[in-house]
PDB file of C-alpha atoms in Angstrom:
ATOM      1  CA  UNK A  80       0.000   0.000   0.000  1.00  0.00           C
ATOM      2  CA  UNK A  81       3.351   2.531   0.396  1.00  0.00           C
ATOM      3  CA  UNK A  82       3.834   1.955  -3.096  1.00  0.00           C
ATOM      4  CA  UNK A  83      -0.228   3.555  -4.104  1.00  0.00           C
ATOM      5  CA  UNK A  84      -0.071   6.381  -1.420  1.00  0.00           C
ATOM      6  CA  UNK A  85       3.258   7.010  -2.587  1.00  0.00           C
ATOM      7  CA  UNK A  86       2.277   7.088  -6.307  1.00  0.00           C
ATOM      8  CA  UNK A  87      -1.228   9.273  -5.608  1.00  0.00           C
ATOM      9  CA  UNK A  88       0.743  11.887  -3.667  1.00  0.00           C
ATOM     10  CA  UNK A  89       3.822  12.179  -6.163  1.00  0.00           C
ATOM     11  CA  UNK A  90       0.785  12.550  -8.965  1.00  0.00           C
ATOM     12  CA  UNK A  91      -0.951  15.000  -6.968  1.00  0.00           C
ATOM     13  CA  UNK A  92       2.251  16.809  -6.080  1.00  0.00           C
ATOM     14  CA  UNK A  93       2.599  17.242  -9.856  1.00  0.00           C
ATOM     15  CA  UNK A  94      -0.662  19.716 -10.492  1.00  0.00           C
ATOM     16  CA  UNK A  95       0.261  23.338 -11.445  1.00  0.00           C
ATOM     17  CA  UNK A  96      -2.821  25.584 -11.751  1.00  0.00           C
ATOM     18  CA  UNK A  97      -2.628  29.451 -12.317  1.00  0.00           C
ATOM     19  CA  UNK A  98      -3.873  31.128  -8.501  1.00  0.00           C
ATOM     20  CA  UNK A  99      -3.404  27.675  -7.092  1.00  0.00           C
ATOM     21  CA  UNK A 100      -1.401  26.801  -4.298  1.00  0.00           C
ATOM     22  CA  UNK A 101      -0.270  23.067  -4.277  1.00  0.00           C
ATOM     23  CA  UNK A 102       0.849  22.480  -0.335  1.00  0.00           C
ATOM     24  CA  UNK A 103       2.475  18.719  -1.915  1.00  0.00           C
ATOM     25  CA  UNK A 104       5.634  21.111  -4.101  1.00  0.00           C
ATOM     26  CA  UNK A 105       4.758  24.946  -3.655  1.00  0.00           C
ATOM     27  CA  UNK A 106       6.752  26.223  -1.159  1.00  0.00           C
ATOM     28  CA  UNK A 107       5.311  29.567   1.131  1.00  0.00           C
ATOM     29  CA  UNK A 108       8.326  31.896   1.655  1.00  0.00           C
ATOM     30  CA  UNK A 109       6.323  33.733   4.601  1.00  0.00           C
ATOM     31  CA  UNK A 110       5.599  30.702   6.601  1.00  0.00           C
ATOM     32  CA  UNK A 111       6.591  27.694   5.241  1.00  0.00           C
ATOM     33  CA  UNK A 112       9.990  25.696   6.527  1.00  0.00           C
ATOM     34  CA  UNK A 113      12.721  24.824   4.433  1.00  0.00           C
ATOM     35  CA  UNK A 114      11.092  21.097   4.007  1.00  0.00           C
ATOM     36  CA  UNK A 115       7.714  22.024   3.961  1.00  0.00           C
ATOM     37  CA  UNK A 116       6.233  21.011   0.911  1.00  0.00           C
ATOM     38  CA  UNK A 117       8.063  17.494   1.629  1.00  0.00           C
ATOM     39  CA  UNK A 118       6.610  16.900   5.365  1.00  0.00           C
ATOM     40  CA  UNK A 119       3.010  17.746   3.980  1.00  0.00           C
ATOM     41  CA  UNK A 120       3.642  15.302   1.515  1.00  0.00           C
ATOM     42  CA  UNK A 121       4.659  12.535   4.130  1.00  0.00           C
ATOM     43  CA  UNK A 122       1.642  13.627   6.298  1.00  0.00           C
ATOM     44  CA  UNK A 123      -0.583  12.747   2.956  1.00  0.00           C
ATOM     45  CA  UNK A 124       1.079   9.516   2.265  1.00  0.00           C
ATOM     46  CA  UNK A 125       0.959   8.164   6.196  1.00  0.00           C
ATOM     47  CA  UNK A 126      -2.644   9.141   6.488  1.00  0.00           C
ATOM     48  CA  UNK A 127      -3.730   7.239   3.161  1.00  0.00           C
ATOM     49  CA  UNK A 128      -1.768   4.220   4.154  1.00  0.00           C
ATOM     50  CA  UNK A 129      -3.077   4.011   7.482  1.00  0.00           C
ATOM     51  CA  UNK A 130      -7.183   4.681   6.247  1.00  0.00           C
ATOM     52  CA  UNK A 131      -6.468   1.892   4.134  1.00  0.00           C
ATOM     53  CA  UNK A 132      -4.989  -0.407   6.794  1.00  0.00           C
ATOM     54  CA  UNK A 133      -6.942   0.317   9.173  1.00  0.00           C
ATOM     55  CA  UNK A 134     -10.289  -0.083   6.986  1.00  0.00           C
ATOM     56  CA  UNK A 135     -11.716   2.787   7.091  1.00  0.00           C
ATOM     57  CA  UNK A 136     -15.084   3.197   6.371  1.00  0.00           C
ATOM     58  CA  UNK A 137     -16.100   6.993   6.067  1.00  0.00           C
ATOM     59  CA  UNK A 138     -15.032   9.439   3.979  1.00  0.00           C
ATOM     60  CA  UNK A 139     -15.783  12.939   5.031  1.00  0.00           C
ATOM     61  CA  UNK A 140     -15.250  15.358   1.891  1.00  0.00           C
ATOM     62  CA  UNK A 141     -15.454  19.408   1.986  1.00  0.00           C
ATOM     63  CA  UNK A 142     -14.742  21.573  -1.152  1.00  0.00           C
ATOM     64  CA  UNK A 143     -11.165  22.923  -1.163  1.00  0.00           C
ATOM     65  CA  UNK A 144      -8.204  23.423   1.033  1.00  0.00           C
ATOM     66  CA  UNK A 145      -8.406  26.701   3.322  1.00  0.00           C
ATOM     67  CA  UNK A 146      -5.401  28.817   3.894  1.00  0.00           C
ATOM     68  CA  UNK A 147      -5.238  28.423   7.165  1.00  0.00           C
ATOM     69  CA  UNK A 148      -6.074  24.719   7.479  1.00  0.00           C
ATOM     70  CA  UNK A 149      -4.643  22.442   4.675  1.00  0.00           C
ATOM     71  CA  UNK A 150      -2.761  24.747   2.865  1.00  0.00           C
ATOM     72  CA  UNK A 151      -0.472  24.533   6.037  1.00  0.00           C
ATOM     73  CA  UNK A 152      -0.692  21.034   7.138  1.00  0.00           C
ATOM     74  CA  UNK A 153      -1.810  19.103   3.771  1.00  0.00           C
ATOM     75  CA  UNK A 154      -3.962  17.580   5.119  1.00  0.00           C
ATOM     76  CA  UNK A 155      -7.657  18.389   4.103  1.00  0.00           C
ATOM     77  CA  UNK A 156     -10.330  19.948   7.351  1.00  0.00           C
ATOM     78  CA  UNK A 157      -7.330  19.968   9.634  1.00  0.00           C
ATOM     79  CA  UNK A 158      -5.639  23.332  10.889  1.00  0.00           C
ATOM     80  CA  UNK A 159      -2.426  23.117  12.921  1.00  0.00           C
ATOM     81  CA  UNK A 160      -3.994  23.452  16.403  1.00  0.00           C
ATOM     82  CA  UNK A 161      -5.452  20.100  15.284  1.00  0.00           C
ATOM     83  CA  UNK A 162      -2.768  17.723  14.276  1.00  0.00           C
ATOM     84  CA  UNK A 163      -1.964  15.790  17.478  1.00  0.00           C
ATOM     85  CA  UNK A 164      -5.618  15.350  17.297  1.00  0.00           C
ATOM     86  CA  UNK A 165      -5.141  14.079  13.637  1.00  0.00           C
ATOM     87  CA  UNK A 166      -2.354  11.717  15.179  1.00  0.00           C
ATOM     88  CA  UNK A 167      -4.255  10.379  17.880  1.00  0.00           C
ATOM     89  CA  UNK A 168      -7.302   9.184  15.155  1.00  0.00           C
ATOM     90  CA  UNK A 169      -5.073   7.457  12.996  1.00  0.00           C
ATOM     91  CA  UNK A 170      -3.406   5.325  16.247  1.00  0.00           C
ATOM     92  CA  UNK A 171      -0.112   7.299  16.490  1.00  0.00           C
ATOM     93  CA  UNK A 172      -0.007   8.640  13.060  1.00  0.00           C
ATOM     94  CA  UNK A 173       3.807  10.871  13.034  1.00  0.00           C
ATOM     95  CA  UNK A 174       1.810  13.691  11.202  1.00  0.00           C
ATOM     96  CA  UNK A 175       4.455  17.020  11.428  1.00  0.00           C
ATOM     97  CA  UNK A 176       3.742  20.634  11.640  1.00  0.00           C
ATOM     98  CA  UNK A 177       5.254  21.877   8.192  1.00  0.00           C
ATOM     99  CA  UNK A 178       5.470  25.995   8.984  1.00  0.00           C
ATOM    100  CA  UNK A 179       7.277  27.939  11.443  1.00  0.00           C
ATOM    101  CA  UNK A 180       6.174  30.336  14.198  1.00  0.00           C
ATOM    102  CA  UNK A 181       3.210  29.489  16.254  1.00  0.00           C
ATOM    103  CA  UNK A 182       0.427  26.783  15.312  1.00  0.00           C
ATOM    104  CA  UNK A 183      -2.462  28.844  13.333  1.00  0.00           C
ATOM    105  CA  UNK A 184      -5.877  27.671  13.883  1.00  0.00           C
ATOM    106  CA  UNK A 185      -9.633  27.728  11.345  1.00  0.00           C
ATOM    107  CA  UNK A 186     -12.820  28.332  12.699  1.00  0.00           C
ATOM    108  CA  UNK A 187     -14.173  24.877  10.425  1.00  0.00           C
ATOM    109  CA  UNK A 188     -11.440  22.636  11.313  1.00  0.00           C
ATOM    110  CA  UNK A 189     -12.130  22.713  15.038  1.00  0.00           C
ATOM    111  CA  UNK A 190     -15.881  22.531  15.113  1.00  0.00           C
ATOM    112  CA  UNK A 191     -15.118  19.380  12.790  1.00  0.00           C
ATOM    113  CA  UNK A 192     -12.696  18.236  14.801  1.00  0.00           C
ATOM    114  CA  UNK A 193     -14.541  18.694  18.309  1.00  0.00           C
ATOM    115  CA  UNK A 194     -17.329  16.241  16.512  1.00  0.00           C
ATOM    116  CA  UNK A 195     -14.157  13.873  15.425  1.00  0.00           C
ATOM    117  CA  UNK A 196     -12.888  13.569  19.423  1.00  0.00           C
ATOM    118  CA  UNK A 197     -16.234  11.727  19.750  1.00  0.00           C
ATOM    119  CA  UNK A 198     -16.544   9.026  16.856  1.00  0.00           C
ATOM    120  CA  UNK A 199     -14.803   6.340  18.716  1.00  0.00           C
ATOM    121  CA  UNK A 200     -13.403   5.484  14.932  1.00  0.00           C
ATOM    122  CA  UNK A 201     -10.823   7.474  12.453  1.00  0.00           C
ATOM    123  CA  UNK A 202     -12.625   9.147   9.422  1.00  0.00           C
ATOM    124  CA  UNK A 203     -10.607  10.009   6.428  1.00  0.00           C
ATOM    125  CA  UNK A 204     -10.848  13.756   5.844  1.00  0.00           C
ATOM    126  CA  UNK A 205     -10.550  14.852   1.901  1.00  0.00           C
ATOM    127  CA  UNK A 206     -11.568  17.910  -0.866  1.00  0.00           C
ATOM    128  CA  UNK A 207     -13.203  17.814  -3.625  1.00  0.00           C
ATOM    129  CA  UNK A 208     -10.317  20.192  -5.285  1.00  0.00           C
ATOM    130  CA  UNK A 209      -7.601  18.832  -3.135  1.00  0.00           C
ATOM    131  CA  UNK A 210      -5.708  21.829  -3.389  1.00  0.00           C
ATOM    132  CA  UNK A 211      -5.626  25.518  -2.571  1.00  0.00           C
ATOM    133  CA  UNK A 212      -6.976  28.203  -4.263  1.00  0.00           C
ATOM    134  CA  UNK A 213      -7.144  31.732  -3.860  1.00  0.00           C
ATOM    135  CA  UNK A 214      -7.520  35.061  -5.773  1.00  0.00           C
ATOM    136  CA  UNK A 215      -4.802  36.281  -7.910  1.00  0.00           C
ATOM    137  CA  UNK A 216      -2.010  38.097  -6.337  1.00  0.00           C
ATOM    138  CA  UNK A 217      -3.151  37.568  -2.611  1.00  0.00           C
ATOM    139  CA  UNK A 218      -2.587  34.129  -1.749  1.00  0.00           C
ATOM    140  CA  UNK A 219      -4.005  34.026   2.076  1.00  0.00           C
ATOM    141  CA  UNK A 220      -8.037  34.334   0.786  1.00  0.00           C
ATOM    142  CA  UNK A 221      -9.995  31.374  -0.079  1.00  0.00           C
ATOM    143  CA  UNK A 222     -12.153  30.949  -2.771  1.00  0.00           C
ATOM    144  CA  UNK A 223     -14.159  28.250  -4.603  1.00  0.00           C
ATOM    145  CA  UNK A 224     -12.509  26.633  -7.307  1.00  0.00           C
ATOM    146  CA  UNK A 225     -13.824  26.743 -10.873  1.00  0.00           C
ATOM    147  CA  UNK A 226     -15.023  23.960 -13.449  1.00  0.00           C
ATOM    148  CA  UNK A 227     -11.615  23.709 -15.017  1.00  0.00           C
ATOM    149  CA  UNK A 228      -9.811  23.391 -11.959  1.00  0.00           C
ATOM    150  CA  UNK A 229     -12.550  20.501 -10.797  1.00  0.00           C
ATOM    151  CA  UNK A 230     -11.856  18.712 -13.560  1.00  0.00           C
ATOM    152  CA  UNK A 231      -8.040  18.685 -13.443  1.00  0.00           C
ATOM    153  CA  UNK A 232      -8.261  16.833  -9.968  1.00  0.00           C
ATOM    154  CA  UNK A 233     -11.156  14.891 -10.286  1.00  0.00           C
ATOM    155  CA  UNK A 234      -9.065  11.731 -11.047  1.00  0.00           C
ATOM    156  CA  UNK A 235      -7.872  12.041  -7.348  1.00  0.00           C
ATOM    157  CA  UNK A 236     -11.011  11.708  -5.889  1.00  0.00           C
ATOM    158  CA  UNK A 237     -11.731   8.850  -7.826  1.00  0.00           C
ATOM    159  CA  UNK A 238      -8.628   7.636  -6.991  1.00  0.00           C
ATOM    160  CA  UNK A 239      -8.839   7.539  -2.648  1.00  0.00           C
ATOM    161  CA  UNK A 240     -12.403   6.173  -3.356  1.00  0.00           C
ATOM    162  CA  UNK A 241     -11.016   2.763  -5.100  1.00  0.00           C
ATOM    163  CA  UNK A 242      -8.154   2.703  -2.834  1.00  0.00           C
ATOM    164  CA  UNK A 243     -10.324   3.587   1.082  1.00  0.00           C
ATOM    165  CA  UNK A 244     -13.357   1.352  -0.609  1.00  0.00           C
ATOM    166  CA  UNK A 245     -15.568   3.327   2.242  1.00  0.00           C
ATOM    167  CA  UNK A 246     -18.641   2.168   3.028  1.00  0.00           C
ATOM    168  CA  UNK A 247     -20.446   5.926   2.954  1.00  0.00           C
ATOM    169  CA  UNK A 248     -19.256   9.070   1.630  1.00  0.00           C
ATOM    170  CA  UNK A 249     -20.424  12.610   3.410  1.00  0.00           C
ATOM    171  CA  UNK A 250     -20.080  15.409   1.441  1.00  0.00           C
ATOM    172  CA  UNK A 251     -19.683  18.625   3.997  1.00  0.00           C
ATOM    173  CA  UNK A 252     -21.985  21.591   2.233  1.00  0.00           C
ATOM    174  CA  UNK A 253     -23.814  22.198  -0.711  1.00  0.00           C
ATOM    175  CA  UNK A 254     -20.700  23.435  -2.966  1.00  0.00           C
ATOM    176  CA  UNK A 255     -19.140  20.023  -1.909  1.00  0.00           C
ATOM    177  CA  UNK A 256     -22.186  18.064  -2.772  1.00  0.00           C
ATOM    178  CA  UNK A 257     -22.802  19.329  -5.915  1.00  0.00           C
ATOM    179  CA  UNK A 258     -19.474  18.769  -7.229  1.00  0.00           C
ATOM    180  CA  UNK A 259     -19.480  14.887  -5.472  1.00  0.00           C
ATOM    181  CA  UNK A 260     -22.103  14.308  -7.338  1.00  0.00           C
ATOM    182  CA  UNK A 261     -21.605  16.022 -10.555  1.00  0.00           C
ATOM    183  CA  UNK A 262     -17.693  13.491 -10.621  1.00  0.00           C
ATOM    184  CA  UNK A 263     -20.440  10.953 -10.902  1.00  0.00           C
ATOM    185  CA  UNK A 264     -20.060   9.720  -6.526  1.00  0.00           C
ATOM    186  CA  UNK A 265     -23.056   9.686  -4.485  1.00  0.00           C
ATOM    187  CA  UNK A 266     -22.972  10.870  -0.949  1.00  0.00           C
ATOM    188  CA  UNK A 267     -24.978  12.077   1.782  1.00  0.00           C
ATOM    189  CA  UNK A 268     -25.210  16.006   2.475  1.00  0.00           C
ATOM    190  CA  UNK A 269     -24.302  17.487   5.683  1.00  0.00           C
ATOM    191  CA  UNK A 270     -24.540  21.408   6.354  1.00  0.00           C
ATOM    192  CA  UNK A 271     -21.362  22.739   6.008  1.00  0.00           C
ATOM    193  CA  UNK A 272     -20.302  24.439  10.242  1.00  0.00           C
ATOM    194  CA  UNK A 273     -19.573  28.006   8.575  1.00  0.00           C
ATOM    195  CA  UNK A 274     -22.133  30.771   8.182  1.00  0.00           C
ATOM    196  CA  UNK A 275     -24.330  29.438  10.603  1.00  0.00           C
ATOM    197  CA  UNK A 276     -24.715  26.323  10.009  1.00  0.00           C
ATOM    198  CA  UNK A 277     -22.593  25.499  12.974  1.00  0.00           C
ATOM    199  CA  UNK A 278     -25.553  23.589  15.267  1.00  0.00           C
ATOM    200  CA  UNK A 279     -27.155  21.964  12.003  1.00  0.00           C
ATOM    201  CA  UNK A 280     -23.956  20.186  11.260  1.00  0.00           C
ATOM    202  CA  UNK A 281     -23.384  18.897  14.451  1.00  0.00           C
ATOM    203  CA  UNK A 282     -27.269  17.708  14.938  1.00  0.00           C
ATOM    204  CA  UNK A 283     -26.359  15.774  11.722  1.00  0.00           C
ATOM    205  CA  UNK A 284     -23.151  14.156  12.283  1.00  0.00           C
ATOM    206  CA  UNK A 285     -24.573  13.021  16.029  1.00  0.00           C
ATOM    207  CA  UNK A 286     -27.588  11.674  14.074  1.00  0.00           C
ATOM    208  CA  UNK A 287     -25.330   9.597  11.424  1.00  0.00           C
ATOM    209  CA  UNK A 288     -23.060   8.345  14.396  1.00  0.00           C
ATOM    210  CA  UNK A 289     -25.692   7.831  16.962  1.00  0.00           C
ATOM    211  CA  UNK A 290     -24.098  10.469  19.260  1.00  0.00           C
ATOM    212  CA  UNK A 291     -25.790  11.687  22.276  1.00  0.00           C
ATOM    213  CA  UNK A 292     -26.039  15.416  21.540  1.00  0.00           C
ATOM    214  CA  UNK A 293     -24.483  17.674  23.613  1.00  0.00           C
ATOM    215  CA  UNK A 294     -27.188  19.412  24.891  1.00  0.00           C
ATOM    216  CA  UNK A 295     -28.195  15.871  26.439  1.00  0.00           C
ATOM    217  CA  UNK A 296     -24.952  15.623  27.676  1.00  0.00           C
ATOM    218  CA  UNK A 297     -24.808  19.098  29.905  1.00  0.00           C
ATOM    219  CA  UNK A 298     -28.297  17.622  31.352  1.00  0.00           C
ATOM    220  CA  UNK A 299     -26.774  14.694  32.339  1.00  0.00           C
ATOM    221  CA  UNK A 300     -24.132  16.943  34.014  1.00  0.00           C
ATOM    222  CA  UNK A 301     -26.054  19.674  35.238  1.00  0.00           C
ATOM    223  CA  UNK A 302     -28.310  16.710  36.992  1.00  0.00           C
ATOM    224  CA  UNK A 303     -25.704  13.920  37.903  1.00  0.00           C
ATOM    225  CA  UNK A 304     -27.901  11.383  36.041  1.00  0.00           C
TER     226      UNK A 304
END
């Protein structure tokens, strides 16, 4: 299985798009190490291997990588604050931070992530435009990426799908579930946690997983039952 992760992530590290930062080659000379591009490489491979070892069976998928999330860590709904977090899901995984200075955090990456501390099983995290994109000239904004850009990763979607073999496939937002389902992969829609749909989300994924919600939870507490 080295030899597949090893091969997707070399292929993906091989994209060049015009107002598109690859985290897998591009190198950030504001806040990027020396080895950057190579550690979030290694923190693609490791995760991908390990999913498929481990079996498994979810595949949560957003729309593209965030500059403050994956374009720093490579690895897709997970900001820096988050990576022992990341580790601890996939059994010890030796995911690295790949920038210097302090760890940055996103707003989406820990509301997905306080949901992820209570699945009691690892969920592979993954974009439907696997890279980052952002407006010309300014290259800490997000925005969504276009038709042509969709269409010159789509193969890599395709591609974690035969290799995880998950058993269900959430798409995280309309934008995301659109463009799941227009590379010809069903899914199931979830609200995405930004712009208010913060609480919906989280009703949702504690519905899918069977999850007590929390506000049960702080009765239990407040009551000692």
């Amino acid at each position: 299985m080295n030899a597949a992760a090893r091969s997707f992530t070399d292929a993906l590290s091989a994209v060049r798009l015009d107002n598109v930062f690859n985290p897998y080659s591009d190198h950030c000379l504001l806040h990027d190490r020396p080895d950057a591009a190579e550690r979030r490489r290694n923190n693609l491979q490791l995760s991908l291997s390990t999913a498929v070892a481990l079996n498994v069976r979810t595949i949560w998928i957003a729309r593209d990588l965030g500059y403050r999330g994956g374009r720093r860590t490579g690895l897709a709904l997970t900001d820096e604050m988050h990576l022992d977090a990341y580790s601890a899901l996939f059994r010890g995984l030796p995911v690295e931070k790949a920038t210097k200075g302090p760890a940055v955090g996103e707003r989406t990456a820990n509301v997905i992530w306080g949901l992820l501390a209570r699945i009691s099983e690892p969920v592979f995290l993954w974009n439907v435009f696997p890279l980052h994109p952002h407006e010309p000239d300014d290259p800490m904004t997000n925005r969504c990426h276009t038709a042509r850009e969709r269409d010159a990763c789509g193969e890599f979607l395709h591609k974690i799908i035969d290799l995880i073999q998950p058993e269900k496939i959430v798409a995280i937002g309309g934008d995301a579930h659109r463009a799941v389902e227009g590379l010809g992969i069903r899914s199931e829609k979830v609200r995405h946690p930004s712009y208010g749909g913060q609480n919906v989300f989280i009703r949702q994924i504690e519905e899918a997983y069977g999850l007590a919600s929390e506000e049960t939870q702080d009765l239990f507490s407040l009551y000692g039952s």
